[in-house]
Amino acid sequence: MIDVWAPGCEEEPYLRHSGEDVREWVTLSHCWGQKSPLQTTKNTIVAHQEALPLNTFPNLFCDAVTITRELGYRYLWID
């Protein structure tokens, strides 16, 4: 689950542990194709829990973060 913070927030989103109290979220269903533009692995999980820099996101994911914020939701799940 990606915590995108509040509308208009300038902070970078970050990976939030899905076992935490999350009640509502927006979902982007995405066809990954041949390569995954962004993955959380054992090697990247700690860094992703601190920040997911938007400059590492594909445009579609950046748009999803923006729309999630503008709709007033805090959480985004990209499947």
Backbone as JSON Lines, residues from 0, in Angstrom:
{"i":0,"aa":"M","n":[0.85,-1.16,0.0],"ca":[0.0,0.0,0.0],"c":[0.9,1.23,0.0]}
{"i":1,"aa":"I","n":[0.62,2.17,-0.86],"ca":[1.41,3.4,-0.94],"c":[0.66,4.5,-0.21]}
{"i":2,"aa":"D","n":[1.32,5.12,0.74],"ca":[0.76,6.25,1.46],"c":[1.15,7.5,0.68]}
{"i":3,"aa":"V","n":[0.15,8.17,0.09],"ca":[0.45,9.34,-0.75],"c":[0.24,10.64,0.01]}
{"i":4,"aa":"W","n":[-0.13,10.58,1.27],"ca":[-0.38,11.72,2.13],"c":[-1.65,12.46,1.72]}
{"i":5,"aa":"A","n":[-1.71,13.72,2.01],"ca":[-2.93,14.51,1.8],"c":[-2.88,15.28,0.48]}
{"i":6,"aa":"P","n":[-4.06,15.78,0.02],"ca":[-4.07,16.58,-1.21],"c":[-3.13,17.79,-1.09]}
{"i":7,"aa":"G","n":[-2.39,18.05,-2.15],"ca":[-1.47,19.18,-2.17],"c":[-0.17,18.93,-1.43]}
{"i":8,"aa":"C","n":[0.01,17.74,-0.92],"ca":[1.2,17.41,-0.15],"c":[2.42,17.35,-1.07]}
{"i":9,"aa":"E","n":[3.49,17.94,-0.63],"ca":[4.73,17.94,-1.41],"c":[5.67,16.8,-0.99]}
{"i":10,"aa":"E","n":[5.32,16.08,0.05],"ca":[6.15,14.98,0.53],"c":[6.11,13.81,-0.45]}
{"i":11,"aa":"E","n":[7.18,13.04,-0.48],"ca":[7.22,11.85,-1.32],"c":[6.31,10.78,-0.71]}
{"i":12,"aa":"P","n":[5.61,10.02,-1.54],"ca":[4.85,8.89,-1.01],"c":[5.81,7.84,-0.45]}
{"i":13,"aa":"Y","n":[5.28,6.92,0.32],"ca":[6.11,5.85,0.84],"c":[5.3,4.58,0.97]}
{"i":14,"aa":"L","n":[5.99,3.45,1.05],"ca":[5.35,2.15,1.2],"c":[4.91,1.98,2.64]}
{"i":15,"aa":"R","n":[3.66,1.64,2.83],"ca":[3.13,1.43,4.17],"c":[2.8,-0.05,4.31]}
{"i":16,"aa":"H","n":[3.15,-0.62,5.44],"ca":[2.87,-2.04,5.69],"c":[1.37,-2.26,5.64]}
{"i":17,"aa":"S","n":[0.92,-3.2,4.82],"ca":[-0.52,-3.39,4.6],"c":[-1.25,-3.92,5.83]}
{"i":18,"aa":"G","n":[-0.54,-4.41,6.84],"ca":[-1.18,-4.89,8.05],"c":[-1.61,-3.76,8.97]}
{"i":19,"aa":"E","n":[-1.16,-2.54,8.67],"ca":[-1.52,-1.4,9.49],"c":[-2.96,-0.99,9.18]}
{"i":20,"aa":"D","n":[-3.52,-0.13,10.0],"ca":[-4.92,0.27,9.89],"c":[-5.14,1.13,8.64]}
{"i":21,"aa":"V","n":[-5.57,0.49,7.56],"ca":[-5.89,1.17,6.32],"c":[-7.3,0.74,5.93]}
{"i":22,"aa":"R","n":[-8.22,1.7,5.83],"ca":[-9.61,1.33,5.59],"c":[-10.08,1.61,4.17]}
{"i":23,"aa":"E","n":[-9.61,2.67,3.55],"ca":[-10.04,3.03,2.2],"c":[-8.83,3.37,1.35]}
{"i":24,"aa":"W","n":[-8.89,2.96,0.09],"ca":[-7.79,3.25,-0.81],"c":[-8.29,3.27,-2.25]}
{"i":25,"aa":"V","n":[-7.46,3.78,-3.12],"ca":[-7.7,3.79,-4.56],"c":[-6.81,2.71,-5.15]}
{"i":26,"aa":"T","n":[-7.31,2.03,-6.18],"ca":[-6.54,0.96,-6.81],"c":[-6.3,1.28,-8.27]}
{"i":27,"aa":"L","n":[-5.08,1.07,-8.71],"ca":[-4.74,1.14,-10.13],"c":[-4.42,-0.27,-10.57]}
{"i":28,"aa":"S","n":[-5.24,-0.81,-11.45],"ca":[-4.96,-2.12,-12.02],"c":[-4.13,-1.89,-13.28]}
{"i":29,"aa":"H","n":[-2.97,-2.47,-13.31],"ca":[-1.99,-2.16,-14.34],"c":[-1.46,-3.45,-14.96]}
{"i":30,"aa":"C","n":[-1.38,-3.49,-16.28],"ca":[-0.77,-4.61,-16.99],"c":[0.74,-4.35,-17.05]}
{"i":31,"aa":"W","n":[1.5,-5.16,-16.36],"ca":[2.93,-4.91,-16.19],"c":[3.75,-5.16,-17.45]}
{"i":32,"aa":"G","n":[3.33,-6.05,-18.32],"ca":[4.1,-6.31,-19.54],"c":[5.4,-7.05,-19.26]}
{"i":33,"aa":"Q","n":[6.42,-6.78,-20.06],"ca":[7.68,-7.5,-19.98],"c":[8.56,-7.1,-18.8]}
{"i":34,"aa":"K","n":[8.47,-5.84,-18.38],"ca":[9.32,-5.42,-17.26],"c":[8.51,-4.57,-16.28]}
{"i":35,"aa":"S","n":[8.89,-4.65,-15.03],"ca":[8.22,-3.89,-13.98],"c":[9.02,-2.62,-13.71]}
{"i":36,"aa":"P","n":[8.38,-1.46,-13.87],"ca":[9.12,-0.22,-13.71],"c":[9.54,0.07,-12.27]}
{"i":37,"aa":"L","n":[8.86,-0.52,-11.32],"ca":[9.18,-0.27,-9.91],"c":[8.75,-1.48,-9.11]}
{"i":38,"aa":"Q","n":[9.68,-2.07,-8.39],"ca":[9.37,-3.24,-7.59],"c":[9.91,-3.08,-6.19]}
{"i":39,"aa":"T","n":[9.16,-3.61,-5.23],"ca":[9.66,-3.69,-3.86],"c":[10.16,-5.11,-3.65]}
{"i":40,"aa":"T","n":[11.42,-5.21,-3.27],"ca":[12.06,-6.5,-3.02],"c":[12.68,-6.48,-1.63]}
{"i":41,"aa":"K","n":[13.3,-7.58,-1.24],"ca":[14.0,-7.61,0.05],"c":[15.07,-6.52,0.11]}
{"i":42,"aa":"N","n":[15.67,-6.23,-1.03],"ca":[16.74,-5.24,-1.08],"c":[16.24,-3.8,-1.05]}
{"i":43,"aa":"T","n":[14.98,-3.57,-1.43],"ca":[14.48,-2.2,-1.54],"c":[13.39,-1.85,-0.52]}
{"i":44,"aa":"I","n":[12.92,-2.82,0.26],"ca":[11.77,-2.58,1.13],"c":[12.03,-1.47,2.16]}
{"i":45,"aa":"V","n":[13.19,-1.47,2.78],"ca":[13.47,-0.45,3.8],"c":[13.48,0.94,3.16]}
{"i":46,"aa":"A","n":[14.13,1.08,2.03],"ca":[14.17,2.37,1.34],"c":[12.77,2.8,0.9]}
{"i":47,"aa":"H","n":[11.96,1.87,0.42],"ca":[10.6,2.19,-0.03],"c":[9.7,2.57,1.14]}
{"i":48,"aa":"Q","n":[9.99,2.06,2.32],"ca":[9.19,2.44,3.49],"c":[9.55,3.85,3.97]}
{"i":49,"aa":"E","n":[10.68,4.35,3.54],"ca":[11.07,5.72,3.86],"c":[10.56,6.7,2.82]}
{"i":50,"aa":"A","n":[10.65,6.33,1.54],"ca":[10.18,7.2,0.46],"c":[10.16,6.44,-0.85]}
{"i":51,"aa":"L","n":[9.2,6.81,-1.68],"ca":[9.12,6.35,-3.06],"c":[9.2,7.6,-3.93]}
{"i":52,"aa":"P","n":[10.39,8.03,-4.3],"ca":[10.54,9.27,-5.05],"c":[9.74,9.26,-6.35]}
{"i":53,"aa":"L","n":[8.92,10.28,-6.52],"ca":[8.07,10.34,-7.71],"c":[8.89,10.38,-9.0]}
{"i":54,"aa":"N","n":[10.13,10.85,-8.92],"ca":[10.95,10.89,-10.14],"c":[11.4,9.5,-10.59]}
{"i":55,"aa":"T","n":[11.13,8.47,-9.77],"ca":[11.43,7.1,-10.18],"c":[10.18,6.39,-10.72]}
{"i":56,"aa":"F","n":[9.03,7.05,-10.63],"ca":[7.76,6.47,-11.08],"c":[7.56,6.71,-12.57]}
{"i":57,"aa":"P","n":[6.94,5.75,-13.25],"ca":[6.48,6.03,-14.61],"c":[5.37,7.1,-14.55]}
{"i":58,"aa":"N","n":[5.13,7.78,-15.66],"ca":[4.12,8.84,-15.68],"c":[2.75,8.36,-15.2]}
{"i":59,"aa":"L","n":[2.35,7.15,-15.59],"ca":[1.05,6.62,-15.18],"c":[0.95,6.55,-13.66]}
{"i":60,"aa":"F","n":[2.01,6.12,-12.99],"ca":[2.0,6.01,-11.53],"c":[1.97,7.39,-10.87]}
{"i":61,"aa":"C","n":[2.71,8.34,-11.44],"ca":[2.67,9.72,-10.93],"c":[1.27,10.28,-11.04]}
{"i":62,"aa":"D","n":[0.62,10.04,-12.18],"ca":[-0.75,10.5,-12.37],"c":[-1.68,9.85,-11.34]}
{"i":63,"aa":"A","n":[-1.47,8.57,-11.06],"ca":[-2.31,7.87,-10.08],"c":[-2.13,8.48,-8.69]}
{"i":64,"aa":"V","n":[-0.9,8.85,-8.32],"ca":[-0.66,9.5,-7.03],"c":[-1.39,10.85,-6.98]}
{"i":65,"aa":"T","n":[-1.25,11.63,-8.04],"ca":[-1.91,12.94,-8.1],"c":[-3.42,12.8,-7.99]}
{"i":66,"aa":"I","n":[-4.0,11.9,-8.74],"ca":[-5.45,11.7,-8.73],"c":[-5.92,11.2,-7.37]}
{"i":67,"aa":"T","n":[-5.18,10.28,-6.77],"ca":[-5.53,9.78,-5.44],"c":[-5.58,10.93,-4.44]}
{"i":68,"aa":"R","n":[-4.57,11.78,-4.47],"ca":[-4.53,12.95,-3.58],"c":[-5.7,13.89,-3.85]}
{"i":69,"aa":"E","n":[-5.96,14.17,-5.13],"ca":[-7.03,15.11,-5.49],"c":[-8.42,14.57,-5.13]}
{"i":70,"aa":"L","n":[-8.58,13.26,-5.14],"ca":[-9.85,12.66,-4.73],"c":[-10.02,12.64,-3.21]}
{"i":71,"aa":"G","n":[-8.96,12.99,-2.49],"ca":[-9.03,13.05,-1.04],"c":[-8.73,11.74,-0.34]}
{"i":72,"aa":"Y","n":[-8.13,10.81,-1.08],"ca":[-7.73,9.54,-0.47],"c":[-6.26,9.61,-0.09]}
{"i":73,"aa":"R","n":[-5.91,8.82,0.88],"ca":[-4.52,8.82,1.35],"c":[-3.72,7.63,0.81]}
{"i":74,"aa":"Y","n":[-4.4,6.56,0.41],"ca":[-3.7,5.33,0.07],"c":[-3.97,4.89,-1.37]}
{"i":75,"aa":"L","n":[-2.93,4.34,-1.98],"ca":[-2.99,3.86,-3.36],"c":[-2.4,2.45,-3.41]}
{"i":76,"aa":"W","n":[-3.11,1.56,-4.07],"ca":[-2.61,0.2,-4.3],"c":[-2.44,0.04,-5.81]}
{"i":77,"aa":"I","n":[-1.25,-0.28,-6.25],"ca":[-1.01,-0.53,-7.67],"c":[-0.82,-2.02,-7.84]}
{"i":78,"aa":"D","n":[-1.72,-2.62,-8.62],"ca":[-1.73,-4.06,-8.81],"c":[-1.23,-4.39,-10.21]}
